[in-house]
Structure formats: structure tokens, C-alpha cells
Amino acid sequence: QKRSIIDRSIIMSRSYGNGSRSDLGGLIEKLSSPDKDLRYMAVSDLYKELKQPGFSCTATLEASLCEWILKKTEDPSSDVCGLATKCLAPLLSYASDANARMLVASLCNNQRKGTTSSGGSSLFKSVSLKTLIAEVPAAEGKASSVLADEAAPRMIEVMKSSGEQKGGASAIGESLDILSDLVKKFYFHKWSSHPDIASILLDIFSSPSSDAFVRKKCTACVAALAPHLDDAQLAKVVATCVESLCAAPLGGGAYTLGRVQSSLLRSQVNCVASLVTSVGSRQGLALAEALPRLTELCERHEEEQEDCDDTEALCDLREACLHCFEAFVSGVRGLDASHEGSHRRITSLCVSYASYDPNYAHDEMDVDDEDEENQQGESMDTGENGGGGVADDEDDEDDDFGGSDYDDDGAYSDDDDDTSWKCRKAAVQCLVAVVRAFPHRLAEIFEVAFDALVAQLKDRDESVRCEVICGVQAFLAALAERSKAGDGACAGACAQVVNGKVARVAKGALKELSQRGGASRVKLGYIGLLRDLAQAPGVTLLPHASDLLKHVQGLINDPNLETNVKVEAFGLLQGLFHLSEENAYNTKALKELLSTLLTSAEQKSFKVSAAAFQTMHRALELIYRKWDSVYENVIVDIYDMAYAQVIQADIDQEVREEAIKSLGLLLSLFPSHLPGRSDKALVALYDRTVSESTRIPAVKTLAKIASSGQVDMSCIAERLEADLSSYLRKADHNLRVSALSTLATLVETGRLAGDPEVLVKNVSGLISDADVPLASSSIHVLCSLMSMRGKQSVEVVVHHAQPMVLALIRSPLVQGTLAEPLQAFFSSLASLLTVKRCKDLLASVEQIGAEPGAKQQVRKTAAKCIASVCQSSKGKGSKSADYAARSVEAASSGDGGDPGTVLALFCVAEIGRALDLAAIDGTSAVVLGCLESPSEGVRAAASYALGCLCSRSPDHYLPVVFEHTERKPKLGYLLLLSLKEVLASAGELTADHVSRVRDFLLLRCETDEEAMRIICAECLGHLVLLDPRNLVPELAQVCSSEVAERRECCVAAYRDAVNSDRIAGHEEVVLGRGVLEAFLFRMGDTDPRVRKASILLLNVLLHAHIGAVGPLLPTSLSLLHKCFEFDPNSLREVMLGPFKQIVDDLLVVRRAAFECALAAVNKCFDAISPEADAFLDLVISGATDHYDISKTSHLTLSDHYSMKMTCFGILSKLCEVCPAVCVKKASAILPPLYKTLIYKLKSDAVKQETERLEEVQNACMRCVKSLSRVPGMQDTEMFGKLMISFNRNEELLRKYRA
């Protein structure tokens, strides 16, 4: 029979399978066939035709097609019916408007007719409509418009007409589902134009005859519709829901209500909670009027246990109230400000319901648990080291964890219908939401809630216990966040509360972990909790370390335990090892631990084995620091096991790599305890370098062994060196780095056994600017080789390496610290060369430095190398002085032209940095004369040379700098650069020098030239760190000067000081209270330049010293917000030729302010969150064009674009940290973004302007994408309009989808 069906399908596919439109009529005829296989094939071919792009047919054929497809959606064959349903979406998009509306109307009418028939028929008809909604694209178009216009009113009619009919509840429920799908899918439709939708939903919801499941679906529909209603409609919906909840009669209390009344109240509470989640950012405070009623519903009475007729309904009602509290806390900003003390009331209720268990009879034993904690802690087994512990008695009946309180059948009522666990679970979830929503009140919340939360770790319900564990972890995460944010006072108070309960948590954890056959998820939860406790700032597990170690070992040794639990247990062990610094573990415990790890490393499970090896590495390092002879035997056993794993053929890759590391660690730490075994292990490790999969770990391990200097590697030395040299030619970068590092170790430890020529040849091949870090490492190897081998290596190095190093000097990438390896190389080489060869070497470097096309940085690098050669060659000091004298003469004569003069000046600078050249006649005159050279390169080199000379001989050259500045004001900038070089190198300056430089700089900063003020500020910043105790207060006093330029320079200088690496050790003085405010609060200065400098200071502090600025953030951010504001008076018109252009004088201040705001959002959003609404308004203002930017000057436009890009970055970040506020402000955020996306430049715009605008628009589109991912954003009307605009603009749609 099956074969006959297949043959018939083949025949049918041959007969009309070509899919031509001329066969549509034949396909439609086949739809009426009694053979279901023929009908299926016909529908299948129709579906393929409809999916073809450009499908069309005549109006008559189209009408017939719609009619037959509708009939086939009710076909007796489910296969035919399902395929026909898939045809609806493409058919709807191709059909004419009339036929499309007929199609949707027919489906809706079928749904309506289904209400009078069986429920199954109604359900089946709704499936067709739901499938159509799901498959129509969520974009503006005919199909979506027809669906929304036709289906929504008809669903409302179905709901209106089905109320009193039999089976009407099912039809209403299906209609509500369809309406919810429509609203969520086609959010861009103008749903606010259907005011009757909200009315009918509220009527159904409040109807006494509505079933609970209908009210539930109605609640979901109202929540989906609410974001699309206008303010008036939404306010009406919110008021109706809140009033219906508050007006519901309670009688003598919630516990006196019947099941029907409780169910109705629960639906009303759920509706309020859904609205809070959906539109809490818009109507949260109006919804908050329901809080008193929610609190009233949660009030507990002494007699409710005896008088309550339906405990299950009461628990369900209170669970809904607690979830509603959670929604308010998470979704409504400013809740505590509008309803003072609301967070305290909510926290108090949650604490109460966290232990709500009416079926458990609390006895005196629970009351005494808290008093007995300390006594039990004192009786814990201390071990050899005297550390505390928890008694290991699994049969302890007084233990209040692990469920022992519930072992007595009389302690609680064994009621299968007990649902009080729902209340406890919801209360814990709400407490977590409170902690996350009110970080500034964390200490208060910890004080009230943490004890109750920890006490509930004994809950008899497994799911509640897991939720409580997650809750405690959330509290610890909040503690870590406050500590990271620099709020030491709050973090300390919270840590004190946690430390008071550590014993209780440890006791419960150990009890649970020691139970055999316990739930894995509870064990995993406790392991994670203990790991978080071990890492929590200010929290100590030291008194319980020994017991934790013992119980975790027992967990690992359990053969019936799941692999994932064991792996997590190993992670906990690694987290506990940091307690070893405080002598938490005794020798016996550590030996037992090593034995346990040894056994685990041999297990068949590769995950367990690899985790055991990783933990063993930490344990071996621990016992190395605290060696005892009792470890000797176990060290040998570990060695034997690791060696066996390394040489084993069929073993997991990860386990083999960890075994290789273990073997290397043993040989490098304990070689004296493994006599006669090192050669065998080295050969095994060398064999592992043959395989590509283990080559890199084996090479790194051999390098570690070599660096220890305790193992004789002669058995593999020559072969290893040859292989390592060959690896340097491989394409794998990681392999080259590892091989070079190993060779460097062999050279430094004097274990190089082979011919150095092969090594030098291969290492020299890595010296190029293609990989400067690798080249630096290669030069380091060569320097070590010359140091170890001396003159034996000179010829090889000169022949192979010297040409490569000389070529590297020509690279402009070699600068700063990267030039130090070059200096070391030439210093080492020159110390081994003869005088003649030194001269040849100098000539080679001089030739490179004097090349006409060489960059300034290349000449400076060449000069550094020349100075190194001079200082290391024969004669040393006199040789350097002679070369410096010749360089001064060359700079004076200018025989080599500008390149030769620049090189000569750089040579004077580098030699003068290490040697006092004041005795050389004419040095000062030559250098000062070069400052007036017409060549910019010569002037810069002369400035650098003067600074280097002055840093070595300040008594001689500082007066020269001061005097020349007075006589030649035009050279002031170059002379200040020289002074900056002196201060940056912190040469041999005395207190008198510092005082004179300070006065000089404060005088020079009073200038209108911005460049002069900037360099003065940099010099002052370096100067301050030379004597911070005296100079920082003086600088703070100058901040109150009447001269704006002085104030600006002082604030900028302080910013440079706090941003310097040299501040280490002076933080207390430089960042002290009273000093910081003097500079930071200048954001309120009347001069824009001072405000900008102070804003930049705040930006630096947020990045580098968040802890110091934390207490000042409220005031600082308030001042910063004022700098965001646009002032029309700051605009002025300037004439550029015949054109008028707009200049915004405050734009640079606003740009700096927004850049600082981006740092604040990333680093300390908690300080911004109370004013998130106002802050977002200011950011939106920054993204808005307040004037015609097409008429702005080029420089102003560049700053404007940069500011807008910063604002887009802030908006993207706000989407993550406060999504609800972004949804609330969607109507204000999106218009300026769209305006930026459609902005066009003039036709004569230059390439740079076009590229800059494209960069801005790309940043804007990234911001739109971030907004689209915010829950609820796509449901807003404004975002729907934006998507409609995108659908009309192919370019924008392409960028959005990219």
C-alpha cells in the first residue's frame, strides 16, 4: 500500500509538477479529489507556486484559489489541512485587497462559528488564524495591515457574543490569544485608534462569570496592549485595574475569603503586576496606589490557620502579591521617593514570608538555634593547626540544617496540598529584586533581611532551598559590587553582617554536602555559595577551612556523585586554597587532600581527571611553600601517576596536557625528592614535543623545568635545542613564542649545550618590525647569549644578527620602551668588540641616523644606540665625552645638513642624559642657537637635547632656560618642552630648583596661547609629584586665583598628576579630602575653559581613582549635569570670506561633559540612577541638533559629531542598565536618531566630511539596534513608526538588518 502511494505521487508530480501557472486551474480541480494523497500533492504544488517571487494570476482564479485554500484548512486529512494553513500567509500577500480581507474575515468567521460547535472545532479554527499571524512578516505592508484591521474587530465581536454561550470561555480564551499575538507581532499598527479593545478587555476581566484562565489570558492581552495606548487611554486602564483591586471587599481579612473571591483577587493582582512590568516606566506611580491593598492582603493573623477554609487559595493570592511587589521594585523608578518607606515595608513583608510555613509547628528548639550557634562553633574539631571547624556528626538531631527539623512526623502537617512553598519562594525572589534595585540602601537591607534568608536555608522544600541559596549569592554579589564601586563603609557593614552568619551557612553546607544521595542541584548550589563566600570582600571562612576541606574531599570521593558536581567541587577547593596563607590547613589535611586528588586524577571521566590535575597544581605550589617530610611518599605517587598519563597512548587531550604540566611542576619544585626519575620524565616530555597537539604545552613545561635550575637536562639538551631552533621557523606564532621563551631560559641558566651559530641564525630571522614584541624577545636572547658566552659568540652575532638589528633601527615602530632591547644589544656587543670594530659599528648606525628620508623617531633611536656603544666601548666616559664634543661641533657647523644636525643633537641629548657635558665649551650656545633654526626637526631636536642636558646638570642649564625664556619669548614653547623633559625624568632637582620652576611656570601660564597653557599644565603636573605634600596644597590655593588662565592650568596640572603612574605611593596626599574638592568643583566656574579642565579631571578620576571620588559624586554629577545644557547665547556668527558660519563657544565643554558622562555610566551608574529620567533628557538633548549644523564651521561640526557619537554610546549603555527609563522616553529618543540617519550633506562636500558623517550614522544605527533589544521598546508606537520609515528606505533597512 505504501509503495502504491509513492508511485501515485510520482505520477502526479510528473503530470503537473512543472509548476507553470497555466496548471493552477488543474491544481484547484485536484483539490476536490476524494484521494487525500492527490489533494496533498495539489496543495504542495500550490504552496510552491505561492512561494515563487512574482506570483500572479487572474482575479477569477485568485478568488477560486482563496476559496479552496480556506476549504482545505478544514480538510479531514491533518496533513492536507496543515499544508493548506501554510499557504495562507503567501496567499494573503499576493491576493488583492478585497480577496485578502475576505480571506481573513472568513477565518475569523469560522472562529466565530466554532463557538457554537465543539470546543475542538473552535480550537482547530483558531490554529489556522494563529499560524497566519505567525508567518506574516512583522513589517508594515498590506498583509499586516489587513490582518490587524480585519481580525481585531472580529475577535472583539467573538468575545462579546460568546459570553453566555456554551463553551464560550474557550472561544474567548482563543480570541484573547489571537488578539495578543496581533498586538505583539504588529506593534507598529495604531492600536490606540481602537479604544473599544481596552474597554472590552476590562469588561471581560471584571465580569463575575469569567473563568480564571480567561482572566489570565485577558491580563496578558492588556499588558501587551498597554504600551500602545495613548496617555489618556492608559491612565483609564490603570485607574480601572487599581480601583477594582482596591474596591474588592475583604471582609475579616484575606484568610476569610472563599476560593472564588481569592481567585478573582489573584487575577486582579496579576493584572496590576503585568501592567507594572509593561508600562511601569509610564504609569508606575499611578499603579503604586495599589501598594496599600497589596500590603493588606499580605497581613497575617493569628487565627487564620484555624479559620481559613482554603489555605491553597490564600497562598496563591499572597504569592501573586509578592510577585507584584517584585515587579514594583524592579520596574518603577522613584518608588521610594513617592511612597516613602515602601522598600522597608516590602522588605519586612518578604522577610516575614520567607519563613512562612503554616504547616510546620515551630518549637522551642528553633528559638534556641541562634543562641546555640556560637557554642556549637566553639566545640568544632580544631585539628593540628588550631583552626576551628564544624563537628562531623551526621546524626546530630539538634542540627537546624539539612532537613533534620522535619524528621519528626509531629512537627508539621503532612498535607499533600500544601502550597506555602510558593510564598516562601516568591518572597526570596522579591528580596533579591530589592537588593538590586536599592544598592544605596544595601547596608540597611542586609541588616534586616540577610539573617532571615540564611535561616531559611533549612527549608524543607528543595526548590525553595535552591532559591534561597541563589538569594544569598545575590546578596554576596551586591556586596562585591559595592566594594568594587569604592563604597567601603557600606561594604564593610554588609561584610560584618555576613561574617556573623558564616558559621551558620558553613554548618548547613557541610550537612548537605555530607549527605549521601542528596539532590544534586542543592549540592551544586551550596558549592557555588561557599565559593562566593570565599571570594566575598571582607568575609572570612578561616574558622571553617579544615572542615570544608574534609567534607569537599568526601564529596569528591563519592562514586555515585554526578560528574558536574565533582567538577564544581574541585573549583571550590581551588577557591579555598587562598586561606592557606593564614595557616588554615594542617599537614595531615593537606596530605589527605593530595591523596584524594591523586585518586581522582586517575578516574576514567576526563572532566573529573582534568579538574583534579588543575587543583593538584595549586596544592603542589601550596605544599612547596610549607614543605614537610610527610609529603615525600605522596609526591612520588603523584609523579608515577602523571608520568603514566603522559606516556599513555589513548587518553583525552585535556588530561594529557594537564599531566604534562603536573610532571613539569613536580620536576621544577621537588627534584631532590624524585631521585633517578628526572631523565625518564624529560625524555617523556621531549617525546610529547613530536606531536603537534601537545607540542606547545610540552615546550612550555620544559621551559619551566629549565628556569628552576635544579634539573640536569643534558640527556635531551642537544636534541631539544635543535628542535626549538627549527620551531622558530614555523608559521604557528604561539609555537614560535613558546620556543623562543624556552631558548631564552636555556641561555640564561647556562644550559645551552649545542652550537650557538644555529641558535643565532634562527633567532636573528625573527628580528623585524613585522612583530616588534617578538623581535624584542629575540634580541633579549642574543644579549643573554653574549653575556654567557662572551667573545665566543661575537663573530656569530656580528655575522647573523647585527644586520637584522641595524635594519630594525630604520623602523618607526621601534620607540619608547621598545628601543631598550636595541640599546642593550649594542651595549653588550660593543663591550666585546675591538676599538676598530666599535668605530665601524658606530659608522653603520650613524649612516642610518643621517639618511635624508629617515623619520625623526629613527634618528632618535639611532642616537640611543650610539650612546650605548659609546658608554660600553673602551675608554667609556672619556669616549662618550669625545663623541659628544664632536656632535656639538657637527651641530654647530651643520656640515651634514638638517639630518646630520638632528642626529648630532640627539646624540648630545642621549649622552648628556647620563654624563655631565657642562664642561664642553659651547654646548649651551650651540643648542640654544639650534632652537632658532628654520627647520622644525632641528628645533624639536634642540629642545629635546636641552631638556636631557638640564636633567643631568640642572645647576648649569636651568638658569639658561629661565634667562632665554625672558629674552626670547617666541621660543617659550620649545623651552617649556625642554623643561617638561627635565621634570618627566625627575633628574637631580633640589628643593630650590623645584621652587624656582614652580614660580616660573605659574607666571608663564598667564597667556592667551592655548598651546603654552597646555604645556605649562603638563610641566606643573610632573612638578607636583616631585614634592606632593607641599605642592598640592599650593596648587589648590592657586585655583581660587582671579586669573582664569591660572585656574585652568592648575586644574589641568592636577589632572595630569593624578593620571600619572608616578602617583603610586602618594595617593593619600594627592587625593586627600579637602584637596580634591578644590579642583573638582571648578565645574561650576564662570570660565568655560576652567569648566572643561575640571570635567576632564572627573573623567580621569572615574577611570583611575573611582574610590577616591566616590563620596563626591553626588555634588560632582550635579555640576556635570549643568554643563550638558545648551545655551543659545553661546552661539555667534563669524564671517569666513563671503559666508556666514555659526560657532558654538560652549560646544567643547558639552562634548567633554558627555564624554565624562559615558565614563560615569560605565563606572558608577548607581550614583546616576536616582536621577535617571533627568539624565536621559540631557543625553537626548546632546543627540539633538539645536541649530542648523549645515551652517557651522568645520571645527565646530567635528566637535558636534563627536559629541553626538558619545551620546549614542551613552544611550546604548543606558539600554542595558535602565531599560525601563529608555522605553518610557522612546518618543523623545527616537526622533533625533532618525533625523541623524536621514541627514544628507551638500553635493560639494569633501571626502573627509562624507566619511565623518557615515561614521556618525553608523554609531547612530548601532544605538537604534541597542534600543531594539530593550524589552518593550518594539511595542512602543514611536519605534513602530521608525520601523515603518525604515521599511520605506531600502538603505536604512539594509543597515538596520546588517
PDB file of N, CA and C in Angstrom, residues 953-1005:
ATOM      1  N   SER A 953      72.401  68.194  34.549  1.00  0.00           N
ATOM      2  CA  SER A 953      73.140  69.318  35.153  1.00  0.00           C
ATOM      3  C   SER A 953      72.196  70.498  35.362  1.00  0.00           C
ATOM      4  N   PRO A 954      71.236  70.377  36.292  1.00  0.00           N
ATOM      5  CA  PRO A 954      70.257  71.466  36.454  1.00  0.00           C
ATOM      6  C   PRO A 954      70.887  72.773  36.939  1.00  0.00           C
ATOM      7  N   ASP A 955      71.924  72.704  37.745  1.00  0.00           N
ATOM      8  CA  ASP A 955      72.542  73.941  38.233  1.00  0.00           C
ATOM      9  C   ASP A 955      73.081  74.783  37.085  1.00  0.00           C
ATOM     10  N   HIS A 956      73.549  74.136  36.064  1.00  0.00           N
ATOM     11  CA  HIS A 956      74.143  74.864  34.942  1.00  0.00           C
ATOM     12  C   HIS A 956      73.097  75.302  33.922  1.00  0.00           C
ATOM     13  N   TYR A 957      72.136  74.417  33.633  1.00  0.00           N
ATOM     14  CA  TYR A 957      71.252  74.672  32.494  1.00  0.00           C
ATOM     15  C   TYR A 957      69.907  75.293  32.870  1.00  0.00           C
ATOM     16  N   LEU A 958      69.400  75.098  34.092  1.00  0.00           N
ATOM     17  CA  LEU A 958      68.108  75.706  34.451  1.00  0.00           C
ATOM     18  C   LEU A 958      68.138  77.228  34.340  1.00  0.00           C
ATOM     19  N   PRO A 959      69.156  77.910  34.879  1.00  0.00           N
ATOM     20  CA  PRO A 959      69.209  79.371  34.689  1.00  0.00           C
ATOM     21  C   PRO A 959      69.240  79.765  33.224  1.00  0.00           C
ATOM     22  N   VAL A 960      69.880  78.936  32.404  1.00  0.00           N
ATOM     23  CA  VAL A 960      69.922  79.229  30.972  1.00  0.00           C
ATOM     24  C   VAL A 960      68.511  79.197  30.385  1.00  0.00           C
ATOM     25  N   VAL A 961      67.733  78.185  30.789  1.00  0.00           N
ATOM     26  CA  VAL A 961      66.353  78.072  30.299  1.00  0.00           C
ATOM     27  C   VAL A 961      65.536  79.277  30.738  1.00  0.00           C
ATOM     28  N   PHE A 962      65.620  79.655  32.013  1.00  0.00           N
ATOM     29  CA  PHE A 962      64.843  80.777  32.524  1.00  0.00           C
ATOM     30  C   PHE A 962      65.230  82.078  31.811  1.00  0.00           C
ATOM     31  N   GLU A 963      66.523  82.304  31.706  1.00  0.00           N
ATOM     32  CA  GLU A 963      67.006  83.557  31.106  1.00  0.00           C
ATOM     33  C   GLU A 963      66.621  83.643  29.636  1.00  0.00           C
ATOM     34  N   HIS A 964      66.777  82.532  28.918  1.00  0.00           N
ATOM     35  CA  HIS A 964      66.480  82.549  27.486  1.00  0.00           C
ATOM     36  C   HIS A 964      64.982  82.740  27.244  1.00  0.00           C
ATOM     37  N   THR A 965      64.167  82.234  28.145  1.00  0.00           N
ATOM     38  CA  THR A 965      62.719  82.430  28.002  1.00  0.00           C
ATOM     39  C   THR A 965      62.362  83.896  28.143  1.00  0.00           C
ATOM     40  N   GLU A 966      63.037  84.602  29.051  1.00  0.00           N
ATOM     41  CA  GLU A 966      62.782  86.031  29.234  1.00  0.00           C
ATOM     42  C   GLU A 966      63.238  86.817  28.000  1.00  0.00           C
ATOM     43  N   ARG A 967      64.379  86.446  27.469  1.00  0.00           N
ATOM     44  CA  ARG A 967      64.939  87.219  26.364  1.00  0.00           C
ATOM     45  C   ARG A 967      64.277  86.886  25.026  1.00  0.00           C
ATOM     46  N   LYS A 968      63.849  85.636  24.866  1.00  0.00           N
ATOM     47  CA  LYS A 968      63.260  85.202  23.589  1.00  0.00           C
ATOM     48  C   LYS A 968      61.875  84.587  23.835  1.00  0.00           C
ATOM     49  N   PRO A 969      60.861  85.425  24.057  1.00  0.00           N
ATOM     50  CA  PRO A 969      59.513  84.885  24.344  1.00  0.00           C
ATOM     51  C   PRO A 969      58.987  83.977  23.238  1.00  0.00           C
ATOM     52  N   LYS A 970      59.395  84.206  21.994  1.00  0.00           N
ATOM     53  CA  LYS A 970      58.891  83.387  20.898  1.00  0.00           C
ATOM     54  C   LYS A 970      59.362  81.935  20.998  1.00  0.00           C
ATOM     55  N   LEU A 971      60.444  81.722  21.735  1.00  0.00           N
ATOM     56  CA  LEU A 971      60.944  80.361  21.923  1.00  0.00           C
ATOM     57  C   LEU A 971      60.378  79.711  23.188  1.00  0.00           C
ATOM     58  N   GLY A 972      59.402  80.364  23.793  1.00  0.00           N
ATOM     59  CA  GLY A 972      58.856  79.882  25.064  1.00  0.00           C
ATOM     60  C   GLY A 972      58.332  78.458  24.998  1.00  0.00           C
ATOM     61  N   TYR A 973      57.614  78.107  23.913  1.00  0.00           N
ATOM     62  CA  TYR A 973      57.032  76.766  23.819  1.00  0.00           C
ATOM     63  C   TYR A 973      58.113  75.695  23.781  1.00  0.00           C
ATOM     64  N   LEU A 974      59.178  75.928  22.977  1.00  0.00           N
ATOM     65  CA  LEU A 974      60.263  74.948  22.875  1.00  0.00           C
ATOM     66  C   LEU A 974      61.006  74.817  24.197  1.00  0.00           C
ATOM     67  N   LEU A 975      61.208  75.932  24.886  1.00  0.00           N
ATOM     68  CA  LEU A 975      61.906  75.887  26.164  1.00  0.00           C
ATOM     69  C   LEU A 975      61.071  75.187  27.233  1.00  0.00           C
ATOM     70  N   LEU A 976      59.756  75.361  27.154  1.00  0.00           N
ATOM     71  CA  LEU A 976      58.887  74.643  28.085  1.00  0.00           C
ATOM     72  C   LEU A 976      58.904  73.139  27.805  1.00  0.00           C
ATOM     73  N   LEU A 977      59.028  72.766  26.536  1.00  0.00           N
ATOM     74  CA  LEU A 977      59.171  71.347  26.211  1.00  0.00           C
ATOM     75  C   LEU A 977      60.449  70.785  26.824  1.00  0.00           C
ATOM     76  N   SER A 978      61.511  71.583  26.788  1.00  0.00           N
ATOM     77  CA  SER A 978      62.757  71.157  27.427  1.00  0.00           C
ATOM     78  C   SER A 978      62.556  70.971  28.923  1.00  0.00           C
ATOM     79  N   LEU A 979      61.851  71.904  29.533  1.00  0.00           N
ATOM     80  CA  LEU A 979      61.600  71.822  30.972  1.00  0.00           C
ATOM     81  C   LEU A 979      60.739  70.607  31.311  1.00  0.00           C
ATOM     82  N   LYS A 980      59.801  70.288  30.437  1.00  0.00           N
ATOM     83  CA  LYS A 980      58.964  69.097  30.650  1.00  0.00           C
ATOM     84  C   LYS A 980      59.820  67.826  30.643  1.00  0.00           C
ATOM     85  N   GLU A 981      60.811  67.778  29.745  1.00  0.00           N
ATOM     86  CA  GLU A 981      61.709  66.629  29.692  1.00  0.00           C
ATOM     87  C   GLU A 981      62.492  66.493  30.992  1.00  0.00           C
ATOM     88  N   VAL A 982      62.882  67.628  31.568  1.00  0.00           N
ATOM     89  CA  VAL A 982      63.604  67.614  32.839  1.00  0.00           C
ATOM     90  C   VAL A 982      62.719  67.058  33.946  1.00  0.00           C
ATOM     91  N   LEU A 983      61.493  67.568  34.014  1.00  0.00           N
ATOM     92  CA  LEU A 983      60.594  67.183  35.105  1.00  0.00           C
ATOM     93  C   LEU A 983      60.111  65.738  34.931  1.00  0.00           C
ATOM     94  N   ALA A 984      59.931  65.312  33.694  1.00  0.00           N
ATOM     95  CA  ALA A 984      59.460  63.939  33.455  1.00  0.00           C
ATOM     96  C   ALA A 984      60.515  62.925  33.859  1.00  0.00           C
ATOM     97  N   SER A 985      61.794  63.274  33.656  1.00  0.00           N
ATOM     98  CA  SER A 985      62.862  62.353  34.030  1.00  0.00           C
ATOM     99  C   SER A 985      63.220  62.455  35.504  1.00  0.00           C
ATOM    100  N   ALA A 986      62.653  63.488  36.186  1.00  0.00           N
ATOM    101  CA  ALA A 986      62.898  63.696  37.625  1.00  0.00           C
ATOM    102  C   ALA A 986      64.384  63.625  37.917  1.00  0.00           C
ATOM    103  N   GLY A 987      65.154  64.430  37.145  1.00  0.00           N
ATOM    104  CA  GLY A 987      66.613  64.399  37.275  1.00  0.00           C
ATOM    105  C   GLY A 987      67.101  64.747  38.671  1.00  0.00           C
ATOM    106  N   GLU A 988      68.189  65.465  38.760  1.00  0.00           N
ATOM    107  CA  GLU A 988      68.814  65.776  40.047  1.00  0.00           C
ATOM    108  C   GLU A 988      68.346  67.143  40.534  1.00  0.00           C
ATOM    109  N   LEU A 989      67.023  67.280  40.736  1.00  0.00           N
ATOM    110  CA  LEU A 989      66.455  68.560  41.155  1.00  0.00           C
ATOM    111  C   LEU A 989      66.405  68.645  42.673  1.00  0.00           C
ATOM    112  N   THR A 990      66.817  69.806  43.190  1.00  0.00           N
ATOM    113  CA  THR A 990      66.753  70.060  44.629  1.00  0.00           C
ATOM    114  C   THR A 990      65.485  70.838  44.947  1.00  0.00           C
ATOM    115  N   ALA A 991      65.214  71.068  46.232  1.00  0.00           N
ATOM    116  CA  ALA A 991      64.037  71.832  46.655  1.00  0.00           C
ATOM    117  C   ALA A 991      64.070  73.240  46.086  1.00  0.00           C
ATOM    118  N   ASP A 992      65.288  73.836  46.011  1.00  0.00           N
ATOM    119  CA  ASP A 992      65.408  75.181  45.442  1.00  0.00           C
ATOM    120  C   ASP A 992      65.043  75.174  43.970  1.00  0.00           C
ATOM    121  N   HIS A 993      65.499  74.145  43.243  1.00  0.00           N
ATOM    122  CA  HIS A 993      65.133  74.032  41.829  1.00  0.00           C
ATOM    123  C   HIS A 993      63.621  73.934  41.665  1.00  0.00           C
ATOM    124  N   VAL A 994      62.986  73.114  42.491  1.00  0.00           N
ATOM    125  CA  VAL A 994      61.535  72.914  42.409  1.00  0.00           C
ATOM    126  C   VAL A 994      60.801  74.224  42.650  1.00  0.00           C
ATOM    127  N   SER A 995      61.241  74.993  43.638  1.00  0.00           N
ATOM    128  CA  SER A 995      60.597  76.262  43.957  1.00  0.00           C
ATOM    129  C   SER A 995      60.717  77.248  42.797  1.00  0.00           C
ATOM    130  N   ARG A 996      61.891  77.325  42.212  1.00  0.00           N
ATOM    131  CA  ARG A 996      62.094  78.257  41.112  1.00  0.00           C
ATOM    132  C   ARG A 996      61.289  77.837  39.882  1.00  0.00           C
ATOM    133  N   VAL A 997      61.235  76.555  39.613  1.00  0.00           N
ATOM    134  CA  VAL A 997      60.458  76.080  38.464  1.00  0.00           C
ATOM    135  C   VAL A 997      58.976  76.365  38.674  1.00  0.00           C
ATOM    136  N   ARG A 998      58.472  76.165  39.902  1.00  0.00           N
ATOM    137  CA  ARG A 998      57.053  76.431  40.189  1.00  0.00           C
ATOM    138  C   ARG A 998      56.707  77.883  39.893  1.00  0.00           C
ATOM    139  N   ASP A 999      57.511  78.818  40.406  1.00  0.00           N
ATOM    140  CA  ASP A 999      57.231  80.236  40.178  1.00  0.00           C
ATOM    141  C   ASP A 999      57.293  80.569  38.693  1.00  0.00           C
ATOM    142  N   PHE A1000      58.263  79.986  38.020  1.00  0.00           N
ATOM    143  CA  PHE A1000      58.416  80.232  36.591  1.00  0.00           C
ATOM    144  C   PHE A1000      57.183  79.763  35.820  1.00  0.00           C
ATOM    145  N   LEU A1001      56.682  78.574  36.142  1.00  0.00           N
ATOM    146  CA  LEU A1001      55.545  78.024  35.414  1.00  0.00           C
ATOM    147  C   LEU A1001      54.256  78.792  35.701  1.00  0.00           C
ATOM    148  N   LEU A1002      54.030  79.151  36.954  1.00  0.00           N
ATOM    149  CA  LEU A1002      52.817  79.899  37.286  1.00  0.00           C
ATOM    150  C   LEU A1002      52.789  81.254  36.591  1.00  0.00           C
ATOM    151  N   LEU A1003      53.939  81.814  36.367  1.00  0.00           N
ATOM    152  CA  LEU A1003      53.997  83.085  35.655  1.00  0.00           C
ATOM    153  C   LEU A1003      53.719  82.882  34.168  1.00  0.00           C
ATOM    154  N   ARG A1004      54.258  81.793  33.604  1.00  0.00           N
ATOM    155  CA  ARG A1004      54.111  81.561  32.168  1.00  0.00           C
ATOM    156  C   ARG A1004      52.707  81.113  31.777  1.00  0.00           C
ATOM    157  N   CYS A1005      51.933  80.591  32.706  1.00  0.00           N
ATOM    158  CA  CYS A1005      50.603  80.087  32.337  1.00  0.00           C
ATOM    159  C   CYS A1005      49.603  81.209  32.096  1.00  0.00           C
TER     160      CYS A1005
END
